[in-house]
Structure formats: C-alpha cells, structure tokens
GROMACS .gro file of C-alpha atoms in nm:
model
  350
    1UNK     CA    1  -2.351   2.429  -3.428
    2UNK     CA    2  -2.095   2.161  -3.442
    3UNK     CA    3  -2.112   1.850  -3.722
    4UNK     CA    4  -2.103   1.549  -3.643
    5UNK     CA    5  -2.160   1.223  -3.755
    6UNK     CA    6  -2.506   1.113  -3.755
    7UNK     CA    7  -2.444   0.796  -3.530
    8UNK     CA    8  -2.102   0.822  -3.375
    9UNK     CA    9  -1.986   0.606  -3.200
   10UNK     CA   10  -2.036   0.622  -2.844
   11UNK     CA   11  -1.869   0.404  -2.516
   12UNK     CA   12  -2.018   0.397  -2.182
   13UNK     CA   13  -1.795   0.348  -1.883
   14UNK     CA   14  -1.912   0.190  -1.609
   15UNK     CA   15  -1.706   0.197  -1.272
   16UNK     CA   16  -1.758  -0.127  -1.104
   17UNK     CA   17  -1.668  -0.189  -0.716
   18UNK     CA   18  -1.889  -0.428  -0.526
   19UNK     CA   19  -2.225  -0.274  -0.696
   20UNK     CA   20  -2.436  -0.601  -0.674
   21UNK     CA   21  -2.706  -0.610  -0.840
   22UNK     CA   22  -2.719  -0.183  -0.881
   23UNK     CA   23  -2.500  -0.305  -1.171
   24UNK     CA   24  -2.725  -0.560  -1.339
   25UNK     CA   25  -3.002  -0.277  -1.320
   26UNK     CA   26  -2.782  -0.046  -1.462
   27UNK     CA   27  -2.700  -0.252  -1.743
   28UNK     CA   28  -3.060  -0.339  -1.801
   29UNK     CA   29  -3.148  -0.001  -1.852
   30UNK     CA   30  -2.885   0.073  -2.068
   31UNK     CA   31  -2.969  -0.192  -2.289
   32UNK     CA   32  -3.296   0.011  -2.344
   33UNK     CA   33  -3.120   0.278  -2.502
   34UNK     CA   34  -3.266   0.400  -2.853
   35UNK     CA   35  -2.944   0.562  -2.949
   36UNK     CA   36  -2.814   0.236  -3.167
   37UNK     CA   37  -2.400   0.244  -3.186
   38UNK     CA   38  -2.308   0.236  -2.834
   39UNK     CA   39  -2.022   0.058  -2.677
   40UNK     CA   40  -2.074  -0.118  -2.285
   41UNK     CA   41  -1.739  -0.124  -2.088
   42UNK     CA   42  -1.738  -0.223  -1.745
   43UNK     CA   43  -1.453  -0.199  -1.553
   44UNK     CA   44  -1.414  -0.360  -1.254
   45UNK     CA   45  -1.200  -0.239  -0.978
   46UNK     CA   46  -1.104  -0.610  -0.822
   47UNK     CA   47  -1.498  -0.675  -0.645
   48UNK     CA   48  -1.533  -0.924  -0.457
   49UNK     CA   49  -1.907  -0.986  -0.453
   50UNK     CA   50  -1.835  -1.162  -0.852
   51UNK     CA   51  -2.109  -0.901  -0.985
   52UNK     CA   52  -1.821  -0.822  -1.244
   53UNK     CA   53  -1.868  -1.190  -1.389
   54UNK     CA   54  -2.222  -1.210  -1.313
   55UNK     CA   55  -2.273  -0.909  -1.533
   56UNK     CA   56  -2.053  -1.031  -1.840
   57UNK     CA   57  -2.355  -1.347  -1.782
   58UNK     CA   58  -2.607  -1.182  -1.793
   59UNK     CA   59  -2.502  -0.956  -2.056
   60UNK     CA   60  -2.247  -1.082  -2.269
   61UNK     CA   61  -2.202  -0.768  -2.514
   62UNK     CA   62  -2.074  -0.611  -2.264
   63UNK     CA   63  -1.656  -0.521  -2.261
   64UNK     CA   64  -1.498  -0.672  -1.942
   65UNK     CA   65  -1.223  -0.508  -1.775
   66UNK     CA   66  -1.095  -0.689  -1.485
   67UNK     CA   67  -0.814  -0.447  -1.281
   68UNK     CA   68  -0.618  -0.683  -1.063
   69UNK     CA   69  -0.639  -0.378  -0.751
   70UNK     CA   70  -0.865  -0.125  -0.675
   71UNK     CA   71  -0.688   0.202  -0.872
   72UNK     CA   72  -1.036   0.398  -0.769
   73UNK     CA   73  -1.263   0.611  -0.922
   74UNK     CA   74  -0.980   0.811  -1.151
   75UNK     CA   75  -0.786   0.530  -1.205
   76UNK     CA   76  -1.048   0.235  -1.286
   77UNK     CA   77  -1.227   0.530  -1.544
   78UNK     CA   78  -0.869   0.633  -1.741
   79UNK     CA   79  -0.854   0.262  -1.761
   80UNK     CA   80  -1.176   0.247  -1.948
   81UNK     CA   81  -1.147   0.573  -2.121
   82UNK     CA   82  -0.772   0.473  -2.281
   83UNK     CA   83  -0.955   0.107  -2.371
   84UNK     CA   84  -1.258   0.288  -2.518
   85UNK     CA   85  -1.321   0.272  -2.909
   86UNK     CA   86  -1.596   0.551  -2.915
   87UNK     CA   87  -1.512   0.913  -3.050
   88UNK     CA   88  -1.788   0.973  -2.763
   89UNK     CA   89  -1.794   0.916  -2.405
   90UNK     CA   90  -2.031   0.860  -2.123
   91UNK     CA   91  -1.859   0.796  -1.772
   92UNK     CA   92  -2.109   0.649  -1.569
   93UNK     CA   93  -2.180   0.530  -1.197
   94UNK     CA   94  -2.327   0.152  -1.137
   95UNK     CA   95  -2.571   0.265  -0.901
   96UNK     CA   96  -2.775   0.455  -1.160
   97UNK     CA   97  -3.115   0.412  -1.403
   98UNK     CA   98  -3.084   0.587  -1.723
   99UNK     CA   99  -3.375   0.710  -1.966
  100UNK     CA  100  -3.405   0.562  -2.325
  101UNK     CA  101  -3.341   0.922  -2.442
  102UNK     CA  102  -3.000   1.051  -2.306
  103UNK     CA  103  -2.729   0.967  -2.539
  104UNK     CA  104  -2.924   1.145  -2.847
  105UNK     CA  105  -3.022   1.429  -2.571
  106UNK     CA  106  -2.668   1.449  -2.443
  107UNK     CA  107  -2.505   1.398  -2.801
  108UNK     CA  108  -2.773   1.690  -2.937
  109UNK     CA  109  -2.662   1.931  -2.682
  110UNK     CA  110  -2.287   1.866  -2.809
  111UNK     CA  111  -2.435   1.933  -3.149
  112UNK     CA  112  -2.510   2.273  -3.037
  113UNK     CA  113  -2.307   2.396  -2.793
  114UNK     CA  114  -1.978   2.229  -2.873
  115UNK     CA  115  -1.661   2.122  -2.700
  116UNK     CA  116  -1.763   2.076  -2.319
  117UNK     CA  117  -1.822   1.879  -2.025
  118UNK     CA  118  -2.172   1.719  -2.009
  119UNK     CA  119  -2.428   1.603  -1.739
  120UNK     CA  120  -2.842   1.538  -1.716
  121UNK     CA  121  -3.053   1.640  -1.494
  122UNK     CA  122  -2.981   1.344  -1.183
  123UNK     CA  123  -3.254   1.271  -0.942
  124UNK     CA  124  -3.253   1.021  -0.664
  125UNK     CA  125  -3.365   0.631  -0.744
  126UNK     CA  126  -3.525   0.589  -0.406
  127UNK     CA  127  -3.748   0.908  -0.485
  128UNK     CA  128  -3.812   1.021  -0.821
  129UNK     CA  129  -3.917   1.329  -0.742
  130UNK     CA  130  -3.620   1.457  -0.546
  131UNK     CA  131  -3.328   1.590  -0.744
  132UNK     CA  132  -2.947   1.496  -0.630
  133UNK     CA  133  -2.774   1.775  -0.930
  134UNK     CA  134  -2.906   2.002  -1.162
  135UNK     CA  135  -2.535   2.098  -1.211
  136UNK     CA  136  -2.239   2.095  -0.948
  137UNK     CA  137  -2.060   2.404  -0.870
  138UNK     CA  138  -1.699   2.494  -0.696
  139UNK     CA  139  -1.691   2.688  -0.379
  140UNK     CA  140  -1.394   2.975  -0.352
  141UNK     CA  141  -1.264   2.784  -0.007
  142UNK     CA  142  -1.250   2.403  -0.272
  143UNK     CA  143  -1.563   2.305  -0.182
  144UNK     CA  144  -1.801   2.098  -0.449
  145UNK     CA  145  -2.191   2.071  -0.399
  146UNK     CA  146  -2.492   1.965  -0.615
  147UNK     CA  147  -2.736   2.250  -0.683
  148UNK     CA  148  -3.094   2.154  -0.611
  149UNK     CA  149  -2.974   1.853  -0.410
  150UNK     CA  150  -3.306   1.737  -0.252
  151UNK     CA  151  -3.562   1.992  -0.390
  152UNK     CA  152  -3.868   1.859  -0.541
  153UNK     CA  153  -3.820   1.839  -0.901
  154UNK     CA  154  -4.018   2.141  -1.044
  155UNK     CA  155  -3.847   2.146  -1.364
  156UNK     CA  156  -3.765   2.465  -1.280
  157UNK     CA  157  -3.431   2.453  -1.531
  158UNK     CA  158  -3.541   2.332  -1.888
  159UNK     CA  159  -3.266   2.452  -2.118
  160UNK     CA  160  -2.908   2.398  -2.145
  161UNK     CA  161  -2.708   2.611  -1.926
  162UNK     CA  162  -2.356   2.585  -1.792
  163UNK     CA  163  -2.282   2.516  -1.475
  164UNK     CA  164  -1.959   2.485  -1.237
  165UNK     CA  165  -1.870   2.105  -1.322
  166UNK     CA  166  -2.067   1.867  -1.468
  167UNK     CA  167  -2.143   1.556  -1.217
  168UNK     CA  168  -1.920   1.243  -1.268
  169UNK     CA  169  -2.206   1.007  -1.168
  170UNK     CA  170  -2.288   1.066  -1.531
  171UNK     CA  171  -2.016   1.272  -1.731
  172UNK     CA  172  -2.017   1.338  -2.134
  173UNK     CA  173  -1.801   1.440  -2.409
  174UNK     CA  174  -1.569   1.378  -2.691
  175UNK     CA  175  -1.255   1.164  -2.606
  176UNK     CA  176  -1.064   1.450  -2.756
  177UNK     CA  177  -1.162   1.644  -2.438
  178UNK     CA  178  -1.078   1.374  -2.247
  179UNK     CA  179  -0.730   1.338  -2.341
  180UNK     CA  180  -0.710   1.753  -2.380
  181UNK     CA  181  -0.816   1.760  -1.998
  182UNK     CA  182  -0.525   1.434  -1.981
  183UNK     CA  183  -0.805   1.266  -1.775
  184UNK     CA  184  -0.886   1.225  -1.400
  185UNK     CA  185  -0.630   1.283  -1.177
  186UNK     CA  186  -0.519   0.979  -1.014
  187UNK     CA  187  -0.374   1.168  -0.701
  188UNK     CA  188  -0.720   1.212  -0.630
  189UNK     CA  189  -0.859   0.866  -0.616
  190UNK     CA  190  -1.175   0.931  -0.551
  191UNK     CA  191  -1.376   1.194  -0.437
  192UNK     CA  192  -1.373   1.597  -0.595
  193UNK     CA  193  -1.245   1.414  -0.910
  194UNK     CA  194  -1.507   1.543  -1.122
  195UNK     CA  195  -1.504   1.909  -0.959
  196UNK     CA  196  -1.114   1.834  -1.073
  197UNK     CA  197  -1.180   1.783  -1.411
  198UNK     CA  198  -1.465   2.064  -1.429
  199UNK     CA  199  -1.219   2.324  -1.291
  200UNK     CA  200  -0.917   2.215  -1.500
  201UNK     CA  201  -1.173   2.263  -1.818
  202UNK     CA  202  -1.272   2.554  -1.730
  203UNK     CA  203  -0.936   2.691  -1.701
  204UNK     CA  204  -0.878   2.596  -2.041
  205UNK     CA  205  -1.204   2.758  -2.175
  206UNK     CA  206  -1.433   2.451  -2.169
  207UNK     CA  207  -1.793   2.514  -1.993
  208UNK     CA  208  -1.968   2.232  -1.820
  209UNK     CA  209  -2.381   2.260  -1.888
  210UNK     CA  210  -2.660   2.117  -1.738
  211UNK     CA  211  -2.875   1.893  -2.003
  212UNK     CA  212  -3.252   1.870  -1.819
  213UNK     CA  213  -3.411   1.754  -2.089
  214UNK     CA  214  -3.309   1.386  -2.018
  215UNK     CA  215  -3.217   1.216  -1.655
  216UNK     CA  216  -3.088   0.942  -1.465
  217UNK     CA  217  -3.167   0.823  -1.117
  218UNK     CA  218  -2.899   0.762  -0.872
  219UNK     CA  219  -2.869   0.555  -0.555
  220UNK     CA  220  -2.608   0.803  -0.401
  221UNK     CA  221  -2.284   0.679  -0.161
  222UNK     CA  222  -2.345   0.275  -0.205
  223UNK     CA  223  -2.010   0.214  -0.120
  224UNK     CA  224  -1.806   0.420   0.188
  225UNK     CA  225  -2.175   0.625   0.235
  226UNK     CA  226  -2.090   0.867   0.580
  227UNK     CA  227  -1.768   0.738   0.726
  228UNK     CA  228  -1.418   0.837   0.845
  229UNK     CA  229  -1.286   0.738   0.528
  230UNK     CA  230  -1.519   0.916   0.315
  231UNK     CA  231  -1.445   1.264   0.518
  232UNK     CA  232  -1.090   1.190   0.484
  233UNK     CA  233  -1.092   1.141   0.095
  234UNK     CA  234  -1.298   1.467   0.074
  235UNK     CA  235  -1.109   1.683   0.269
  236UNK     CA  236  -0.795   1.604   0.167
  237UNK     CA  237  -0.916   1.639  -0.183
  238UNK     CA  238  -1.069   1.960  -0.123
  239UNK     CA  239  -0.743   2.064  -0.005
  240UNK     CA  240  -0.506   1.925  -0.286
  241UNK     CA  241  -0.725   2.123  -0.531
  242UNK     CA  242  -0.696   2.434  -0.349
  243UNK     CA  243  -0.288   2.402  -0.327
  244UNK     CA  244  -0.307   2.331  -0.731
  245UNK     CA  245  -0.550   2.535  -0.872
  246UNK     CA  246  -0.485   2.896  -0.773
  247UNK     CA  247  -0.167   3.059  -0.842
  248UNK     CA  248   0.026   3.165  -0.562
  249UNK     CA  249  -0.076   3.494  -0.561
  250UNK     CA  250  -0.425   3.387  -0.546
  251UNK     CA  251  -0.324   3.211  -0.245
  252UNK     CA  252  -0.151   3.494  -0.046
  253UNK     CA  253  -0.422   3.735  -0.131
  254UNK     CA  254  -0.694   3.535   0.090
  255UNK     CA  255  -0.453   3.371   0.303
  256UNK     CA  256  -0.622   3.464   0.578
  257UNK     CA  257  -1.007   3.365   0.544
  258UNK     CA  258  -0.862   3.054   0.375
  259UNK     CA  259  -0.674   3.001   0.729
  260UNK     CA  260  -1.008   3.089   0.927
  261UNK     CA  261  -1.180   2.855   0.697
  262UNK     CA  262  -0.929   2.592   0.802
  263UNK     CA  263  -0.967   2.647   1.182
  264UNK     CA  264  -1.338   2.619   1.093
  265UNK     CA  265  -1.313   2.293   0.942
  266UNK     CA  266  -1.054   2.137   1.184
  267UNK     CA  267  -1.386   2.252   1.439
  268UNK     CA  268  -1.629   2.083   1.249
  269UNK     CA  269  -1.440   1.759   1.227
  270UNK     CA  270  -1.371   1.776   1.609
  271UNK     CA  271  -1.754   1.844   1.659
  272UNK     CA  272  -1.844   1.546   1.431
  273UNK     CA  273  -1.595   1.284   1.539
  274UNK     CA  274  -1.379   1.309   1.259
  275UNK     CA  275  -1.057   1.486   1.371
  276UNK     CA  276  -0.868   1.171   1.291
  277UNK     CA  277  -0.987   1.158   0.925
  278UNK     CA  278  -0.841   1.569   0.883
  279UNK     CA  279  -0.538   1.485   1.062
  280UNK     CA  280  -0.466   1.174   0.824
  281UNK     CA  281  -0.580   1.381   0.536
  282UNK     CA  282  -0.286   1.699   0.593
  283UNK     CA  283  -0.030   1.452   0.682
  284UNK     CA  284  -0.102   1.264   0.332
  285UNK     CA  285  -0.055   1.617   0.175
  286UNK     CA  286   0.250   1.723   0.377
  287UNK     CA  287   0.427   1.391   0.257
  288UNK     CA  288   0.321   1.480  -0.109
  289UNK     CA  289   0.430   1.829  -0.110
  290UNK     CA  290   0.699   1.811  -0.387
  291UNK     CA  291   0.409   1.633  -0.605
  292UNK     CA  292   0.153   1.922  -0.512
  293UNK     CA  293   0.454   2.182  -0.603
  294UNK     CA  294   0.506   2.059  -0.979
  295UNK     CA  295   0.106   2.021  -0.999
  296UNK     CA  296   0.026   2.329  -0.908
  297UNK     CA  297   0.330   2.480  -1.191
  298UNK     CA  298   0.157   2.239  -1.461
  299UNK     CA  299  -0.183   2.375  -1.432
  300UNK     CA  300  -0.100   2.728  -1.424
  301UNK     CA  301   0.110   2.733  -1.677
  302UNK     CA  302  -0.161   2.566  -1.912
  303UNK     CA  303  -0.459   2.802  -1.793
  304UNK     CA  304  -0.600   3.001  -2.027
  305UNK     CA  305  -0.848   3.194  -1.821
  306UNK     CA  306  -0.682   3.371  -1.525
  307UNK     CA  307  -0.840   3.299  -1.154
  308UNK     CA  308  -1.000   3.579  -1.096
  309UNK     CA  309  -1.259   3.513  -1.428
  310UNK     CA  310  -1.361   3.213  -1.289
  311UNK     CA  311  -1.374   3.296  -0.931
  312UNK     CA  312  -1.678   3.576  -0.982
  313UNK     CA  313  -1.912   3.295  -1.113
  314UNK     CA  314  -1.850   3.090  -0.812
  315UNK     CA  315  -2.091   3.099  -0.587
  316UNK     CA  316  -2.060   3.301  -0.196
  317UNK     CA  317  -2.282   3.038  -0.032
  318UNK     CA  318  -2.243   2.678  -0.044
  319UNK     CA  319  -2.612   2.496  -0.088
  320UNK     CA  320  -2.648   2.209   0.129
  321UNK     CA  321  -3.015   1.999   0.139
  322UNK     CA  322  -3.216   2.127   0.388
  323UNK     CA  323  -3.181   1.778   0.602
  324UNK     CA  324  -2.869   1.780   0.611
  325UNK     CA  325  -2.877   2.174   0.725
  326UNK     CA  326  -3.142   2.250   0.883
  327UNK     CA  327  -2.976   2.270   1.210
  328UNK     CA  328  -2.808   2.594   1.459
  329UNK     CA  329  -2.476   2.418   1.368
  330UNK     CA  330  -2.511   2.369   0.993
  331UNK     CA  331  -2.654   2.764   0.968
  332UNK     CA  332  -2.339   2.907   1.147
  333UNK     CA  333  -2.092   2.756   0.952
  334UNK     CA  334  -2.249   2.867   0.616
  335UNK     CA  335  -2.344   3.138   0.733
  336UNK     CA  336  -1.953   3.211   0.842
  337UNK     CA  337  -1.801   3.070   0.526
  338UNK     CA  338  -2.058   3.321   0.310
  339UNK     CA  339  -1.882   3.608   0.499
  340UNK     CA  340  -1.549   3.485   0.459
  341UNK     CA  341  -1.636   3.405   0.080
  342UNK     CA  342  -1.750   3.776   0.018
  343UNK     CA  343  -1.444   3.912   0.169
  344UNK     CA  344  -1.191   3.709   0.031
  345UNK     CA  345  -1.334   3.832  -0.279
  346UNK     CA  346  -1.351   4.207  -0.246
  347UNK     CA  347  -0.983   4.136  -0.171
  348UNK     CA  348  -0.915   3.980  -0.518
  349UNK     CA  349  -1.081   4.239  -0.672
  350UNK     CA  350  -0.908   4.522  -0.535
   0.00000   0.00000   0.00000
C-alpha cells in the first residue's frame, strides 16, 4: 500500500471546446465534491460560444486558461497538466457528471495499488443505466474500444482490476506519472490519445485499472460526433501508433494480416463513404515519416516490457455495442479481423 498524504492536493483538468452549457453542468457537479483540496482548471481551446468566460462567471474559483488556437485534446491537456499545482491529477471531459465520491475512490485505489493510470466506471448521461467503459483495451491491428460499451449496467465488475488503458474522458494519477509518461502526444491531436498514453505506460510497467466503485456520466462525441473528420483523426491515429509502438520485428512478423487488415479497412471506408478521410489520413503519415522514424526509436528504446508480454493480454476480438454491430457487415469484419488476430499471434509466438 502506498502513503500518501491524507488530503493531497488534487487538480482537475477540464478540456474546454465549444461545450456550452455541458461545461457549466460539469462544473456544478464538481463543486459537489466531498474530497476538500481540489484545484478547478479549465482550459479552453479558443471556443467561440464564450462558455469559457461564462464559466469563470458562474464559478469564479475556477483557474482560466485561455489558448489563443485550438492545440486539441493533447495539447490543450499538457497545457493544463504543466500549469497544474496538484501532486494529483484528474483529466477530465466537459461533457461529463461526476459523483460526490470519486476523487477519495480514485485517490483510495492509488493508495492501494500504486503508480498507475486511473479511470471509473463511465456510463452514458442520456441513460444511466447503459455503460460507455468499464475499461478500454488495445486491439493487436491499433484498434481502441470501450469494454461493456452499451450493456446494461449489472455491476457485473466491482473490484479494481486492470485493464488495457484507462479512458481519457476521465483519467487519474500522480503528476509524476504524467511527466514519466512525458504526457500526451501532441502528434496525435486528438483521438487514440489516451490508448497512447495507456500503451506507452504499459510498456514501462505501469497498469491501467478499472475503479467501479465510483462513476461519471458522459454525453459521448459532442463535438465532431460521426463525420469525415472524426474517421480521419482515428484512423490515422490508429495507424501512427501501430508504426511507433512495435519494434520492427514485430512489424515484419505479421506483415501480412496487418496488410489484409489494411485492404479491409480501405473496404470499409469505401463501403461507408469515407475513402477520402483514409486517403487524407496515409498521406498525413507519409509526409511525417521521418517524425514516425525517430518516434518509433524513442519508445523502444525506453520499453521495459518487450511486445510480445503485452500483446497476449490483448484481446482477439474487438467488442463493438450491439447497435452499432448488429448487422451482416459489422459481423464479417470482426469476425475476419478475430482470424487475422489469432494468426498473427501464433506467428509471434513461434
């Protein structure tokens, strides 16, 4: 069990871009917190709607950061985390409710398990019943999903447990493992940042858990929801983490289901309108390359555990909520990617 502190002290992050009045709420609940030495930073990523200044208003403890651009999700949160005065951390999303209970949940399960990456259990805001994460976890082929995302809450999980990343709609820790992870990666903007910053811990020996005994409730994709731009940031982002995180030989020993899985995506983008958005996406990685080169050298030669230790606890088959897959189209291409997921594995293991 790790000491600390009784009442450390403890800033909460809040992303701001265009939220409205998700923001205010947000706030509100916050201020309903019975942990007592808390920081409020709100950083605002140049809005437009004045919710930034409408918040600082309404709420006038809050910290105000005003970035003169949008920098994004990575950016606009290392702003706040480098600006931050709390040995503790809580990166949050606008568009969320919090219970009264999480910091001293969140901080308790620190107590006990230690050094990590941190989430509660998230359900949606619109339903309470309906869980969004009970823990995210990373895909073989790059890709990130929520486990539990849309299941009726059963409370089926009830103890700490780790998990493949913890969420960044509500992500926390110690700054030291903050600044020991050197942040979010800006290349990213937005989008697999958090699956980013779970894999890079992990790497270095740091679990993310699960904390179900406190939750928030999230009003998910208020700003780019489905659009070109969101499948562009997410694919290209899927990819970039791909081309850094495994080591070349990694790479060249599943070169070929990772090159089916490509053809498979490049189908599914066709199929859904969105061949623009993966063209865009490996043109913006093409023109990086040198970048993704010396990326790729920096995180391997700071890993600690090897690829193939973290590989066989991710999972063969990505979960996806039964509206969103519950069709002939959705069922073939998990159903393909499982295969290509087993096999790419037996090969690693060889």
């Amino acid at each position: 069990m790790k000491r600390l502190n009784e009442t450390p002290l403890v800033s909460i992050i809040i992303l701001n871009y265009n939220a409205g009045n998700l923001l205010l709420n947000c706030i509100e609940s916050l201020s309903k917190l019975t942990y007592e030495n808390v920081e409020l930073v709100v950083v605002d990523n140049n809005s437009t709607d004045n919710s930034q200044n409408e918040c600082k208003k309404i709420f006038p403890q809050i910290k105000l950061i005003q970035n003169k651009e949008n920098v994004g999700y990575c950016g606009g949160n290392n702003v706040g985390i480098k600006e931050a005065k709390g040995e503790f951390l809580v990166i949050l999303n606008p568009d969320t409710i919090v219970e009264h209970n999480l910091i001293n949940t969140l901080m308790e399960a620190y107590r006990i398990h230690g050094e990590g990456l941190y989430q509660p259990k998230i359900l949606s805001l619109e339903d309470k019943k309906i869980l969004q994460s009970t823990g995210n976890m990373i895909h073989l082929f790059g890709f990130g999903f929520a486990r539990d995302k849309g299941n009726l809450d059963n409370n089926e999980i009830n103890k700490v447990i780790p998990v493949g990343y913890a969420a960044g709609t509500c992500l926390f820790s110690s700054k030291q493992v903050f600044f020991k992870l050197k942040l979010f990666d800006e290349f990213l903007f937005l989008y697999h940042d958090d699956l980013d910053l779970g894999w890079r811990a992990a790497q270095k020996g740091i679990i993310s858990y699960i904390v179900p005994q406190t939750k928030i409730y999230h009003a998910e994709s208020y700003s780019l929801k489905w659009s070109k731009k969101k499948f562009y940031w997410l694919e290209r982002n899927r990819r970039y983490c791909l081309m850094t995180h495994y080591s070349q030989n990694t790479l060249q020993k599943i070169q070929r289901e990772l090159w089916i899985t490509e053809l498979l995506i490049w189908l599914v983008y066709f199929l859904k309108g969105y061949l623009t958005a993966k063209i865009k996406a490996e043109l913006d990685l093409r023109k990086n390359k040198e970048f993704i080169i010396k990326k790729q050298m920096e995180i391997e030669n700071e890993k600690i555990i090897p690829d193939l230790e973290l590989i066989k606890t991710f999972p063969d088959r990505i979960e996806i909520p039964k509206f969103v897959s519950d069709n002939f189209q959705s069922r073939w291409f998990l159903d393909i990617i499982e295969k290509l997921c087993k096999k790419a594995k037996r090969k690693l293991l060889e």
